[in-house]
GROMACS .gro file of C-alpha atoms in nm:
model
  355
    1MET     CA    1  -0.398  11.659   8.121
    2ILE     CA    2  -0.088  11.581   7.960
    3CYS     CA    3  -0.082  11.286   8.150
    4VAL     CA    4  -0.384  11.173   8.010
    5ILE     CA    5  -0.274  11.198   7.646
    6ARG     CA    6   0.074  11.046   7.705
    7GLN     CA    7  -0.111  10.782   7.860
    8PHE     CA    8  -0.419  10.787   7.534
    9PHE     CA    9  -0.042  10.804   7.257
   10ARG     CA   10   0.137  10.470   7.456
   11THR     CA   11  -0.190  10.275   7.429
   12GLU     CA   12  -0.275  10.346   7.078
   13THR     CA   13   0.113  10.304   6.979
   14GLN     CA   14   0.141   9.986   7.189
   15ARG     CA   15  -0.231   9.882   7.023
   16ARG     CA   16  -0.052   9.885   6.680
   17LEU     CA   17   0.277   9.743   6.789
   18ILE     CA   18   0.101   9.421   6.937
   19SER     CA   19  -0.160   9.354   6.667
   20SER     CA   20   0.173   9.359   6.419
   21THR     CA   21   0.340   9.136   6.641
   22THR     CA   22   0.038   8.962   6.631
   23SER     CA   23   0.045   8.909   6.273
   24LEU     CA   24   0.404   8.872   6.158
   25ARG     CA   25   0.366   8.574   6.399
   26HIS     CA   26   0.744   8.596   6.410
   27HIS     CA   27   0.861   8.453   6.721
   28ALA     CA   28   0.891   8.107   6.896
   29SER     CA   29   0.607   7.834   6.818
   30ALA     CA   30   0.360   7.787   7.128
   31ASP     CA   31   0.498   7.659   7.433
   32SER     CA   32   0.635   7.309   7.455
   33ASP     CA   33   0.760   7.048   7.696
   34ASP     CA   34   1.129   7.092   7.513
   35ASN     CA   35   1.162   7.466   7.595
   36PRO     CA   36   0.823   7.658   7.729
   37SER     CA   37   0.829   8.023   7.755
   38VAL     CA   38   0.703   8.368   7.944
   39THR     CA   39   0.473   8.553   7.700
   40LEU     CA   40   0.522   8.960   7.651
   41TYR     CA   41   0.268   9.199   7.640
   42THR     CA   42   0.232   9.200   7.314
   43GLY     CA   43   0.157   8.848   7.315
   44ALA     CA   44   0.484   8.682   7.166
   45LYS     CA   45   0.671   8.448   7.335
   46LEU     CA   46   1.033   8.489   7.528
   47PRO     CA   47   1.236   8.153   7.522
   48MET     CA   48   1.206   8.063   7.917
   49VAL     CA   49   1.566   7.938   7.896
   50GLY     CA   50   1.791   8.107   7.655
   51PHE     CA   51   2.173   8.124   7.584
   52GLY     CA   52   2.404   8.379   7.680
   53THR     CA   53   2.743   8.496   7.492
   54TRP     CA   54   2.892   8.674   7.741
   55GLN     CA   55   3.268   8.644   7.780
   56THR     CA   56   3.260   8.434   7.526
   57PRO     CA   57   3.563   8.505   7.268
   58ASN     CA   58   3.460   8.572   6.917
   59ASP     CA   59   3.641   8.298   6.751
   60VAL     CA   60   3.448   8.050   7.062
   61VAL     CA   61   3.140   8.173   7.034
   62LYS     CA   62   3.016   7.998   6.700
   63ALA     CA   63   3.037   7.689   6.749
   64ALA     CA   64   2.879   7.776   7.134
   65VAL     CA   65   2.579   7.900   6.984
   66SER     CA   66   2.557   7.680   6.699
   67THR     CA   67   2.552   7.379   6.950
   68ALA     CA   68   2.304   7.535   7.142
   69LEU     CA   69   2.045   7.585   6.874
   70ASP     CA   70   2.122   7.208   6.759
   71VAL     CA   71   2.013   7.126   7.125
   72GLY     CA   72   1.712   7.329   7.128
   73TYR     CA   73   1.782   7.702   7.265
   74ARG     CA   74   1.592   7.939   7.084
   75HIS     CA   75   1.660   8.244   7.253
   76VAL     CA   76   1.989   8.384   7.204
   77ASP     CA   77   2.141   8.643   7.424
   78CYS     CA   78   2.406   8.859   7.288
   79ALA     CA   79   2.534   9.264   7.295
   80MET     CA   80   2.782   9.500   7.119
   81ALA     CA   81   2.988   9.531   7.434
   82TYR     CA   82   3.096   9.150   7.396
   83TYR     CA   83   3.263   9.211   7.072
   84ASN     CA   84   3.155   8.846   6.933
   85GLN     CA   85   2.815   8.944   6.744
   86VAL     CA   86   3.020   8.810   6.454
   87GLY     CA   87   3.057   8.475   6.556
   88VAL     CA   88   2.721   8.478   6.700
   89GLY     CA   89   2.543   8.620   6.367
   90ALA     CA   90   2.754   8.365   6.133
   91ALA     CA   91   2.669   8.041   6.378
   92LEU     CA   92   2.275   8.199   6.372
   93ASN     CA   93   2.271   8.229   5.949
   94ASP     CA   94   2.423   7.949   5.934
   95LYS     CA   95   2.191   7.741   6.105
   96MET     CA   96   1.906   7.970   5.942
   97LYS     CA   97   2.005   7.781   5.631
   98GLY     CA   98   1.814   7.452   5.774
   99LEU     CA   99   1.767   7.367   6.116
  100VAL     CA  100   1.523   7.642   6.192
  101ASN     CA  101   1.416   7.940   6.071
  102ARG     CA  102   1.407   8.320   6.192
  103ARG     CA  103   1.044   8.341   6.285
  104GLU     CA  104   1.156   8.028   6.542
  105LEU     CA  105   1.434   8.237   6.743
  106PHE     CA  106   1.445   8.493   6.956
  107ILE     CA  107   1.752   8.760   6.938
  108THR     CA  108   1.811   8.971   7.196
  109SER     CA  109   2.112   9.284   7.182
  110LYS     CA  110   2.220   9.570   7.398
  111LEU     CA  111   2.302   9.908   7.325
  112TRP     CA  112   2.646  10.009   7.494
  113ASN     CA  113   2.684  10.317   7.718
  114THR     CA  114   2.865  10.473   7.490
  115TYR     CA  115   2.562  10.546   7.215
  116HIS     CA  116   2.297  10.691   7.494
  117ALA     CA  117   2.245  11.048   7.282
  118ALA     CA  118   1.991  10.996   7.102
  119GLU     CA  119   2.185  11.022   6.703
  120ASP     CA  120   2.336  10.745   6.811
  121VAL     CA  121   2.119  10.489   6.887
  122ARG     CA  122   2.034  10.440   6.509
  123PRO     CA  123   2.370  10.354   6.394
  124ALA     CA  124   2.476  10.143   6.724
  125CYS     CA  125   2.142   9.956   6.675
  126LEU     CA  126   2.216   9.925   6.244
  127HIS     CA  127   2.577   9.846   6.356
  128THR     CA  128   2.452   9.521   6.580
  129LEU     CA  129   2.226   9.400   6.290
  130ARG     CA  130   2.519   9.435   6.028
  131GLU     CA  131   2.734   9.210   6.274
  132LEU     CA  132   2.430   8.957   6.376
  133GLY     CA  133   2.308   8.951   5.948
  134LEU     CA  134   1.976   9.011   6.068
  135ASP     CA  135   1.735   9.226   5.922
  136TYR     CA  136   1.540   9.281   6.317
  137LEU     CA  137   1.603   9.229   6.668
  138ASP     CA  138   1.376   9.072   6.845
  139LEU     CA  139   1.435   9.243   7.144
  140TYR     CA  140   1.694   9.610   7.201
  141LEU     CA  141   1.821   9.678   7.558
  142ILE     CA  142   1.909   9.974   7.705
  143HIS     CA  143   2.251   9.751   7.894
  144TRP     CA  144   2.298  10.008   8.165
  145PRO     CA  145   2.151  10.325   8.286
  146MET     CA  146   2.443  10.490   8.282
  147GLY     CA  147   2.567  10.679   7.944
  148TYR     CA  148   2.961  10.721   7.868
  149GLN     CA  149   3.139  10.994   7.686
  150LYS     CA  150   3.150  10.873   7.344
  151THR     CA  151   3.494  10.728   7.218
  152ASP     CA  152   3.637  10.400   7.053
  153ALA     CA  153   3.739  10.283   7.364
  154LYS     CA  154   3.446  10.047   7.542
  155ILE     CA  155   3.479  10.200   7.853
  156PRO     CA  156   3.614  10.568   7.833
  157TYR     CA  157   3.885  10.687   8.144
  158ASN     CA  158   3.961  11.026   8.272
  159ASP     CA  159   4.293  11.061   8.414
  160ASP     CA  160   4.269  11.001   8.733
  161GLY     CA  161   4.162  10.644   8.650
  162SER     CA  162   3.763  10.737   8.716
  163VAL     CA  163   3.498  10.647   8.386
  164ALA     CA  164   3.443  10.964   8.207
  165ILE     CA  165   3.108  10.991   8.212
  166SER     CA  166   2.825  11.167   7.961
  167ASP     CA  167   2.547  11.359   8.087
  168VAL     CA  168   2.260  11.182   7.872
  169HIS     CA  169   2.003  11.066   8.030
  170TYR     CA  170   1.807  10.768   7.934
  171THR     CA  171   1.495  10.863   7.877
  172GLU     CA  172   1.625  11.084   7.588
  173THR     CA  173   1.773  10.737   7.430
  174TRP     CA  174   1.430  10.568   7.522
  175SER     CA  175   1.282  10.810   7.269
  176ALA     CA  176   1.570  10.669   7.029
  177LEU     CA  177   1.477  10.299   7.068
  178GLU     CA  178   1.061  10.362   7.029
  179GLU     CA  179   1.189  10.504   6.626
  180LEU     CA  180   1.372  10.169   6.641
  181VAL     CA  181   1.048   9.994   6.699
  182SER     CA  182   0.847  10.191   6.427
  183ASP     CA  183   1.116  10.212   6.157
  184GLY     CA  184   1.051   9.747   6.197
  185LEU     CA  185   1.469   9.721   6.319
  186VAL     CA  186   1.337   9.582   6.618
  187ARG     CA  187   1.049   9.427   6.796
  188HIS     CA  188   1.072   9.531   7.162
  189ILE     CA  189   1.264   9.731   7.362
  190GLY     CA  190   1.363   9.688   7.727
  191LEU     CA  191   1.599   9.810   7.985
  192SER     CA  192   1.869   9.585   8.196
  193ASN     CA  193   2.016   9.659   8.515
  194PHE     CA  194   1.763   9.951   8.589
  195ASN     CA  195   1.626  10.010   8.912
  196SER     CA  196   1.270  10.084   9.006
  197LYS     CA  197   1.302  10.441   8.991
  198GLN     CA  198   1.460  10.421   8.678
  199ILE     CA  199   1.177  10.181   8.546
  200ASP     CA  200   0.889  10.460   8.732
  201GLU     CA  201   1.096  10.703   8.484
  202ILE     CA  202   1.113  10.548   8.186
  203MET     CA  203   0.737  10.461   8.228
  204SER     CA  204   0.619  10.785   8.260
  205VAL     CA  205   0.763  10.909   7.919
  206ALA     CA  206   0.712  10.587   7.748
  207LYS     CA  207   0.505  10.570   7.428
  208ILE     CA  208   0.636  10.181   7.385
  209GLN     CA  209   0.691  10.026   7.734
  210PRO     CA  210   0.941   9.833   7.765
  211ALA     CA  211   0.858   9.450   7.730
  212VAL     CA  212   1.154   9.300   7.925
  213LEU     CA  213   1.409   9.411   8.228
  214GLN     CA  214   1.700   9.193   8.252
  215VAL     CA  215   1.893   9.146   8.547
  216GLU     CA  216   2.163   8.949   8.725
  217CYS     CA  217   1.982   8.713   8.965
  218HIS     CA  218   2.039   8.400   9.145
  219PRO     CA  219   2.059   8.265   9.522
  220TYR     CA  220   2.216   8.537   9.621
  221VAL     CA  221   2.032   8.811   9.494
  222ILE     CA  222   1.662   8.651   9.413
  223GLN     CA  223   1.541   9.043   9.342
  224LYS     CA  224   1.196   8.969   9.442
  225GLU     CA  225   1.100   9.283   9.510
  226LEU     CA  226   1.199   9.492   9.119
  227ILE     CA  227   1.092   9.154   8.944
  228ALA     CA  228   0.718   9.230   9.169
  229HIS     CA  229   0.759   9.605   9.052
  230ALA     CA  230   0.833   9.558   8.706
  231ALA     CA  231   0.587   9.280   8.691
  232LYS     CA  232   0.284   9.556   8.745
  233TYR     CA  233   0.393   9.728   8.469
  234GLY     CA  234   0.359   9.374   8.239
  235ILE     CA  235   0.758   9.368   8.210
  236VAL     CA  236   0.877   9.070   8.204
  237THR     CA  237   1.244   8.946   8.393
  238THR     CA  238   1.479   8.791   8.217
  239ALA     CA  239   1.807   8.643   8.452
  240TYR     CA  240   2.185   8.683   8.329
  241SER     CA  241   2.435   8.519   8.564
  242PRO     CA  242   2.174   8.280   8.709
  243LEU     CA  243   2.476   8.069   8.800
  244GLY     CA  244   2.650   8.345   9.002
  245SER     CA  245   2.905   8.441   8.694
  246PRO     CA  246   3.188   8.218   8.870
  247ASP     CA  247   3.425   8.340   8.582
  248ARG     CA  248   3.374   8.696   8.644
  249PRO     CA  249   3.708   8.887   8.556
  250TRP     CA  250   3.684   9.051   8.920
  251ALA     CA  251   3.671   8.778   9.075
  252LYS     CA  252   3.824   8.755   9.419
  253PRO     CA  253   3.958   8.466   9.674
  254GLY     CA  254   3.710   8.314   9.913
  255GLU     CA  255   3.400   8.511   9.756
  256PRO     CA  256   3.081   8.310   9.771
  257SER     CA  257   3.034   7.988   9.543
  258LEU     CA  258   2.696   7.887   9.460
  259LEU     CA  259   2.834   7.622   9.246
  260ASP     CA  260   3.042   7.447   9.553
  261ASP     CA  261   2.744   7.548   9.798
  262PRO     CA  262   2.729   7.233  10.026
  263LYS     CA  263   2.342   7.250  10.027
  264ILE     CA  264   2.311   7.323   9.637
  265VAL     CA  265   2.544   6.995   9.570
  266GLU     CA  266   2.323   6.748   9.805
  267MET     CA  267   1.994   6.933   9.664
  268ALA     CA  268   2.131   6.870   9.318
  269LYS     CA  269   2.203   6.499   9.434
  270LYS     CA  270   1.879   6.442   9.571
  271TYR     CA  271   1.727   6.538   9.199
  272ASN     CA  272   1.980   6.372   8.989
  273LYS     CA  273   2.092   6.665   8.864
  274THR     CA  274   2.365   6.929   8.872
  275ALA     CA  275   2.416   7.277   9.076
  276ALA     CA  276   2.397   7.419   8.786
  277GLN     CA  277   2.011   7.261   8.633
  278VAL     CA  278   1.897   7.323   8.999
  279LEU     CA  279   2.035   7.733   8.976
  280ILE     CA  280   1.859   7.778   8.619
  281ARG     CA  281   1.515   7.587   8.745
  282PHE     CA  282   1.522   7.804   9.054
  283GLN     CA  283   1.437   8.068   8.808
  284VAL     CA  284   1.170   7.849   8.549
  285GLU     CA  285   1.026   7.761   8.882
  286ARG     CA  286   0.987   8.160   8.931
  287LYS     CA  287   0.833   8.212   8.604
  288ILE     CA  288   1.132   8.406   8.489
  289ALA     CA  289   1.334   8.389   8.175
  290VAL     CA  290   1.726   8.307   8.221
  291ILE     CA  291   2.058   8.299   8.025
  292PRO     CA  292   2.266   8.062   8.129
  293LYS     CA  293   2.596   8.055   7.930
  294SER     CA  294   2.871   7.814   7.876
  295VAL     CA  295   3.127   7.705   7.610
  296THR     CA  296   3.155   7.332   7.671
  297PRO     CA  297   2.883   7.126   7.435
  298GLU     CA  298   2.817   6.889   7.772
  299ARG     CA  299   2.723   7.205   7.969
  300ILE     CA  300   2.574   7.331   7.730
  301LYS     CA  301   2.316   7.044   7.695
  302ALA     CA  302   2.281   7.040   8.049
  303ASN     CA  303   2.202   7.371   8.113
  304PHE     CA  304   1.861   7.322   7.869
  305ASP     CA  305   1.770   6.988   8.040
  306VAL     CA  306   1.600   7.098   8.342
  307PHE     CA  307   1.179   7.097   8.259
  308ASP     CA  308   1.226   6.704   8.346
  309PHE     CA  309   1.176   6.793   8.722
  310SER     CA  310   1.074   7.007   8.943
  311LEU     CA  311   1.128   7.208   9.268
  312SER     CA  312   0.992   7.133   9.582
  313GLY     CA  313   0.833   7.392   9.774
  314GLU     CA  314   1.071   7.344  10.059
  315ASP     CA  315   1.363   7.377   9.831
  316LEU     CA  316   1.210   7.648   9.727
  317ALA     CA  317   1.232   7.817  10.011
  318ILE     CA  318   1.584   7.737  10.088
  319LEU     CA  319   1.740   7.867   9.811
  320GLU     CA  320   1.521   8.236   9.822
  321SER     CA  321   1.661   8.205  10.180
  322TYR     CA  322   2.021   8.231   9.987
  323ASN     CA  323   1.957   8.594   9.926
  324ARG     CA  324   2.163   8.886  10.064
  325ASN     CA  325   2.178   9.125   9.810
  326TRP     CA  326   2.487   9.013   9.714
  327ARG     CA  327   2.636   9.130   9.316
  328ALA     CA  328   2.848   8.938   9.158
  329CYS     CA  329   2.813   9.174   8.826
  330TYR     CA  330   2.945   9.451   8.992
  331PRO     CA  331   3.248   9.616   8.801
  332VAL     CA  332   3.524   9.735   9.010
  333ILE     CA  333   3.847   9.962   8.934
  334VAL     CA  334   4.140  10.107   9.120
  335VAL     CA  335   4.111  10.469   9.181
  336ASP     CA  336   4.375  10.663   9.361
  337GLY     CA  337   4.514  10.357   9.459
  338LYS     CA  338   4.164  10.220   9.636
  339THR     CA  339   3.927   9.992   9.462
  340VAL     CA  340   3.584  10.143   9.393
  341PRO     CA  341   3.278  10.071   9.185
  342ARG     CA  342   3.402  10.154   8.832
  343ASP     CA  343   3.027  10.349   8.770
  344GLY     CA  344   2.969  10.449   9.161
  345LYS     CA  345   2.991  10.796   9.124
  346HIS     CA  346   2.774  10.830   8.791
  347PRO     CA  347   2.458  11.009   8.902
  348LEU     CA  348   2.248  10.757   8.704
  349PHE     CA  349   2.398  10.415   8.859
  350PRO     CA  350   2.152  10.164   8.947
  351PHE     CA  351   2.300  10.011   9.297
  352HIS     CA  352   2.279  10.334   9.576
  353ILE     CA  353   1.914  10.171   9.619
  354PRO     CA  354   1.802   9.877   9.759
  355TYR     CA  355   1.609   9.762   9.439
   0.00000   0.00000   0.00000
């Protein structure tokens, strides 16, 4: 009976959300050849190719986002933990004075690990809105399933170098995110870096279901099983680090590089495209939203120029064959002289199971 009541409550709550979303029509216009989209369970449109802002300094990100909007991007991905939302917001608000209106944009941000406690979620969201200069977010994600102890530091550490974790469970966090939707601060909520069992757990308590799952996704980790698992719930996937995150701070010499892979480089020549464009198109072909990033105007434009060609079935199969479940975004730290996964001992660390 409890399950039946919960399912009814979720259905009724989501029915109201879908009705509200449809009547507001606050998202991007219908699909075009210039930027097709994927449809969320509410009927809202998530532009297929978005613009990522991770690791872009605050004094650089404004110009990068401005260029992206000029090129045609309408989906911008940011996060409190990137420490550059002020610059992102400056670009958005400049362009909303003439180039675009708010309803054409789809803006995503993320709740950082130190704000998982229910009482911290709303203040964190309001802080993000102030930084961006916006009244609402189109999508707000739980950045990681693991919570950290709340401190002024982005990542709080214990004396031995390990991360100071909190015991807040993400189901508590999720309930607080649902209140943000009810209050009109957020249109959709979702998950980032969650595994299949964690998605199941969220769905078992959700009054409002996740709209999007954002995960690292590229040929070295194609996430086929996880994407299919999310899709069973009507959850759309967004791929971050689609180029394999070659500029990640913890990269080591000798680690694989998709952009330099001879087969991918040769494949790109066949289409008169770059390796990066092939890797972005790989996600588009799979109906997965994708958020490449760059600060170089030429590359920002090139990364968006992926809708005038299609990969052959043979080439798609070749790219999928690269899968080795290797993650570029797998932060490590040194504890007692040993290199270990930064969050590996956290009970909610998502990567201890295959997907």
